[in-house]
């Protein structure tokens, strides 16, 4: 099934599907008592679930917090701790970790991954040399995107993995959301890897357990919205407005899918190469990258 | 008159107006022989012209080049020369120049101004100390945006002008266009100053001869498109599509202005804080900033 | 009196002078109980004190902490709090603050000031617009160095001050120390302004109460050592080595001042344009800039 | 033999050795007619030559130009062309090239390699997709230093090489020189690979044909001087000064090697972790990185 509206968040895929229950999909929501954190776990169990949500099998944990958008140092500590515990659970004791900051550091909303790597406390070489003795061996790389390297990012990671002998990957990337309300306040953690074409980047080889040969934990934060999503949304709203103007027959002519296709068609070709991002994206990306790197540093 | 579709380019304002000739507006187009450069001069002579195009009186020169989007070093030299000659003409012999790179260097499409300043060859202090003896005294500042400084950018510039005693300002800023075809391949030079709210920034005090007390030459390059413009465009295209589906009565209900208002209304409030920019914006901004700084360096 | 060995730290000037007590100089040392913080206050009371230490009248507070060099988040909070309280005392209730990040952001050890400004929470415009209501109105600018602007940094600040009507300046700069042991672990706060030629920059107009017309609080961190200091030190050590080899007559030929002059002479001309900095300077500058901006953000 | 004074330039090693002719070392100097370019080729033929110069077998080409330090666009074109031709000769027709920008982009004098990669025109993926059809397939990576990644840089490169199947490496790094006169105006090109511990970085695994399995061409520019070199130089000059003061017996006590050891001893431990760099290093690194990337882009 094609995406009805383009999003990298399993949570938004779930919302797109109108049915309450789906075969092969388990959804569980938790609110952290006294904290502004909402945690949703979506498990896609089998092929039926994959089909329903258009994403590969696996666990998708979404941590949302209204405050992530704001400047409040203490709160982010709680969020950072939630993320840290989630990561430790998913790692299940594996010690040798390669953190990969995906994305292009020269484009603000795509720089999340490289910025996280910049703030990491790297321990692998210090443990090896006997200077430190931490539980996790953290190594890291921010390989850049294919336009910068000429090489599929998945290939670079595979090569570094083989030489460094890490046993698990933590992959960080900027994502695309459909809903502007989710930008820069949602963290998705998944063991299903990163799907091709996520966010602004153009990685076409999936980075997951099958292709990499080790456990892959993906951390993603939506920092942009695809232009077709914005247009699709507005078209929906415009059709509603037309509806109120008594033009019901027109609206009947469009299913939601037809509308999205129309949006894509209208926009070709140059707009598909564009993205929508908020004006305060620099602060947002800096702040969230710090929260994520702290979660890994404190593991 | 309100903007029909938001753009900082006088050329696009002119296109919005359907009439061939406008009271108080002179338009002249030149093609440089054997070169891929199109130069359009729009002169807004009086209040009538101001009303017609929604921009203040003055001269707006647009240099367009298909190749500015591409990697071709020699060509940009021609474009750079065209820009240099235009600047020299507008400066009319004034020697003491303060170049101001407007915008936020942390947000890629807004970093054009600061990047130009980074590449300038600064001569004022060297001339003063007798180390150099160039015709122009070039000084420069990249003050940042109000969210970074807490101070209106116009106030900062005024303060620096008074102390440095420069006699003319060259102000460089990223602009918003309406048409994606113009992004990153158009340079607008104007003696009418920079209007408030241009591009991504939020400068609300106009920077022009009246507010600054010296000649102001503005160089702008469209690097983003406002979300309402994108949505307005798509709505137009969708209405055309509906038209083909025989729903003429619906379309009749909207004038172009009503449609733009609807677009704005639909999008409020968060989308008005967003912008649309191409995926290769990092290279584009680096390349164009280099072309502009070369034009000034070679004056 | 000329500097015996070049340093911007009053504490090191004091150490150079062999006498225990100096006319016009008061020295007080405090150790924060249970904390790894040593705070030294040097007050230069009058011209005699100025002569003795080669620095202008005023209070120089040095906060030193072994841990500032290391990665230990909680500790820096204590240091940051110490700095915050010191700043509040020196500000004495003044609310309208312009923070100036001196230095060149493109040169790692000189980027301290600009990095602090990058991390500040700017409130002046938000208070003015009624969005916030904080005690301090924080505005900020990172003007760059004269090679980048062509304008004396003091002139830029004066201009911005006049327009923004701030009532106090907090000026942040990278300093030069004489002793490598002090690099990146010492913060000097002073109400005596910034002296010309400090650190890597070349500001020749002093930035102090007299030149700026408002209270000036300078925060400095030594991130580099001047080459003559290094050479002078090594020459001293070599002469000691020669001494042990029974060449006493040679050493007798040099006073400390003669030795420093010899060092300068030997090094001319290109080495005077050089500086010495540690290999991990990037992390050090990032970490300390964060500690300083937190102190200001939490005021 | 141990290095008498630490330098990464074969040319400076040659100068250290007082003899005119050396077994196993061929030296040839060319001046480009009418151009300010001096090209020196040093060939280390065998183990005797390796011993004499303390560098591995291979060809070391040094291109020096007084003007590289200055702002003169046209000249750098000549230098860039000289470099381009040298690279093409050394590549000998190999088409699949991986360019590696060594160094830490956060430390100005060490950012040369990453900056070159930033400006490269990457073609491998475009050729593969049939969008372009250039002779060379250029891919590139700027892996960072071990403190940032936790992994030996040589291991990262090996991994990427295996996956990307490039047939030759061009490795770019900042070097250490002994003589300040050579900083930022000398380019060394070599087919002998990069020796461990070069420049500011701490790569301990050599990157050469033996370890990488493909041809390795190293491009290096001295941007720093090791502190022991500076101190050694000054000690030499001071001993000369003492000499003039009639203390001949003292000087006799030191061979050049003893003096360097004394310099190292005096400086331990913290100064060995420091480097000396000029104040204008930001411009210098930007300018030279542009010259190098142009040479590769125009191949």
PDB file of C-alpha atoms in Angstrom, chain B residues 123-213:
ATOM      1  CA  UNK B 123      39.847  46.915   3.540  1.00  0.00           C
ATOM      2  CA  UNK B 124      38.645  49.803   5.722  1.00  0.00           C
ATOM      3  CA  UNK B 125      41.099  49.245   8.580  1.00  0.00           C
ATOM      4  CA  UNK B 126      43.969  48.430   6.198  1.00  0.00           C
ATOM      5  CA  UNK B 127      43.399  51.610   4.209  1.00  0.00           C
ATOM      6  CA  UNK B 128      43.168  53.591   7.437  1.00  0.00           C
ATOM      7  CA  UNK B 129      46.475  52.182   8.644  1.00  0.00           C
ATOM      8  CA  UNK B 130      48.119  52.863   5.285  1.00  0.00           C
ATOM      9  CA  UNK B 131      48.754  49.179   4.581  1.00  0.00           C
ATOM     10  CA  UNK B 132      46.461  49.241   1.555  1.00  0.00           C
ATOM     11  CA  UNK B 133      45.147  51.983  -0.671  1.00  0.00           C
ATOM     12  CA  UNK B 134      42.040  50.710  -2.441  1.00  0.00           C
ATOM     13  CA  UNK B 135      39.288  52.884  -3.887  1.00  0.00           C
ATOM     14  CA  UNK B 136      36.554  51.490  -1.669  1.00  0.00           C
ATOM     15  CA  UNK B 137      36.749  51.258   2.111  1.00  0.00           C
ATOM     16  CA  UNK B 138      34.935  48.003   2.783  1.00  0.00           C
ATOM     17  CA  UNK B 139      33.736  47.279   6.310  1.00  0.00           C
ATOM     18  CA  UNK B 140      31.209  44.593   7.173  1.00  0.00           C
ATOM     19  CA  UNK B 141      29.014  43.139   9.869  1.00  0.00           C
ATOM     20  CA  UNK B 142      26.697  40.140  10.169  1.00  0.00           C
ATOM     21  CA  UNK B 143      24.593  41.189  13.139  1.00  0.00           C
ATOM     22  CA  UNK B 144      22.280  38.159  13.396  1.00  0.00           C
ATOM     23  CA  UNK B 145      18.490  38.243  13.698  1.00  0.00           C
ATOM     24  CA  UNK B 146      16.370  39.662  16.512  1.00  0.00           C
ATOM     25  CA  UNK B 147      15.852  36.240  18.106  1.00  0.00           C
ATOM     26  CA  UNK B 148      19.634  36.046  18.503  1.00  0.00           C
ATOM     27  CA  UNK B 149      20.308  39.635  19.571  1.00  0.00           C
ATOM     28  CA  UNK B 150      17.113  40.911  21.201  1.00  0.00           C
ATOM     29  CA  UNK B 151      17.643  44.134  19.256  1.00  0.00           C
ATOM     30  CA  UNK B 152      16.020  45.312  16.035  1.00  0.00           C
ATOM     31  CA  UNK B 153      18.560  44.733  13.276  1.00  0.00           C
ATOM     32  CA  UNK B 154      17.960  48.252  11.971  1.00  0.00           C
ATOM     33  CA  UNK B 155      19.020  49.654  15.354  1.00  0.00           C
ATOM     34  CA  UNK B 156      22.261  47.689  15.321  1.00  0.00           C
ATOM     35  CA  UNK B 157      23.085  48.879  11.817  1.00  0.00           C
ATOM     36  CA  UNK B 158      22.279  52.492  12.678  1.00  0.00           C
ATOM     37  CA  UNK B 159      24.591  52.311  15.679  1.00  0.00           C
ATOM     38  CA  UNK B 160      27.461  50.813  13.693  1.00  0.00           C
ATOM     39  CA  UNK B 161      26.939  53.307  10.866  1.00  0.00           C
ATOM     40  CA  UNK B 162      27.222  56.261  13.217  1.00  0.00           C
ATOM     41  CA  UNK B 163      30.450  55.049  14.741  1.00  0.00           C
ATOM     42  CA  UNK B 164      32.082  53.799  11.544  1.00  0.00           C
ATOM     43  CA  UNK B 165      30.957  56.820   9.476  1.00  0.00           C
ATOM     44  CA  UNK B 166      30.289  54.738   6.355  1.00  0.00           C
ATOM     45  CA  UNK B 167      28.517  56.659   3.591  1.00  0.00           C
ATOM     46  CA  UNK B 168      26.620  53.792   1.970  1.00  0.00           C
ATOM     47  CA  UNK B 169      25.179  50.454   2.977  1.00  0.00           C
ATOM     48  CA  UNK B 170      25.157  47.259   0.926  1.00  0.00           C
ATOM     49  CA  UNK B 171      22.632  45.014   2.626  1.00  0.00           C
ATOM     50  CA  UNK B 172      22.452  41.318   1.676  1.00  0.00           C
ATOM     51  CA  UNK B 173      19.519  39.123   2.568  1.00  0.00           C
ATOM     52  CA  UNK B 174      17.789  35.903   1.653  1.00  0.00           C
ATOM     53  CA  UNK B 175      14.388  36.560   0.138  1.00  0.00           C
ATOM     54  CA  UNK B 176      11.145  34.699  -0.311  1.00  0.00           C
ATOM     55  CA  UNK B 177       9.911  34.080  -3.838  1.00  0.00           C
ATOM     56  CA  UNK B 178       6.541  32.872  -4.956  1.00  0.00           C
ATOM     57  CA  UNK B 179       7.737  30.763  -7.843  1.00  0.00           C
ATOM     58  CA  UNK B 180      10.008  27.784  -7.218  1.00  0.00           C
ATOM     59  CA  UNK B 181      11.568  28.346 -10.642  1.00  0.00           C
ATOM     60  CA  UNK B 182      13.247  31.488  -9.329  1.00  0.00           C
ATOM     61  CA  UNK B 183      14.848  29.997  -6.226  1.00  0.00           C
ATOM     62  CA  UNK B 184      18.613  30.285  -6.108  1.00  0.00           C
ATOM     63  CA  UNK B 185      19.020  31.627  -9.623  1.00  0.00           C
ATOM     64  CA  UNK B 186      17.851  35.223  -9.315  1.00  0.00           C
ATOM     65  CA  UNK B 187      19.646  38.207  -7.787  1.00  0.00           C
ATOM     66  CA  UNK B 188      17.635  41.356  -7.070  1.00  0.00           C
ATOM     67  CA  UNK B 189      19.548  44.601  -6.541  1.00  0.00           C
ATOM     68  CA  UNK B 190      17.620  47.612  -5.370  1.00  0.00           C
ATOM     69  CA  UNK B 191      18.165  51.125  -4.096  1.00  0.00           C
ATOM     70  CA  UNK B 192      14.822  51.059  -2.285  1.00  0.00           C
ATOM     71  CA  UNK B 193      16.100  49.323   0.801  1.00  0.00           C
ATOM     72  CA  UNK B 194      14.929  46.134   2.447  1.00  0.00           C
ATOM     73  CA  UNK B 195      11.278  45.883   3.412  1.00  0.00           C
ATOM     74  CA  UNK B 196      10.275  44.525   6.797  1.00  0.00           C
ATOM     75  CA  UNK B 197       9.589  40.831   7.156  1.00  0.00           C
ATOM     76  CA  UNK B 198      11.650  39.852   4.161  1.00  0.00           C
ATOM     77  CA  UNK B 199      12.733  36.240   3.766  1.00  0.00           C
ATOM     78  CA  UNK B 200      12.942  34.184   6.924  1.00  0.00           C
ATOM     79  CA  UNK B 201      14.058  37.027   9.162  1.00  0.00           C
ATOM     80  CA  UNK B 202      11.786  39.219  11.183  1.00  0.00           C
ATOM     81  CA  UNK B 203      13.278  42.658  10.769  1.00  0.00           C
ATOM     82  CA  UNK B 204      10.442  45.021  11.306  1.00  0.00           C
ATOM     83  CA  UNK B 205      12.192  48.343  10.936  1.00  0.00           C
ATOM     84  CA  UNK B 206      12.796  49.026   7.232  1.00  0.00           C
ATOM     85  CA  UNK B 207      16.417  49.553   6.297  1.00  0.00           C
ATOM     86  CA  UNK B 208      16.441  52.319   3.722  1.00  0.00           C
ATOM     87  CA  UNK B 209      17.783  55.786   3.045  1.00  0.00           C
ATOM     88  CA  UNK B 210      15.164  57.411   5.291  1.00  0.00           C
ATOM     89  CA  UNK B 211      15.827  55.259   8.361  1.00  0.00           C
ATOM     90  CA  UNK B 212      19.592  54.930   7.913  1.00  0.00           C
ATOM     91  CA  UNK B 213      20.508  58.373   6.624  1.00  0.00           C
TER      92      UNK B 213
END
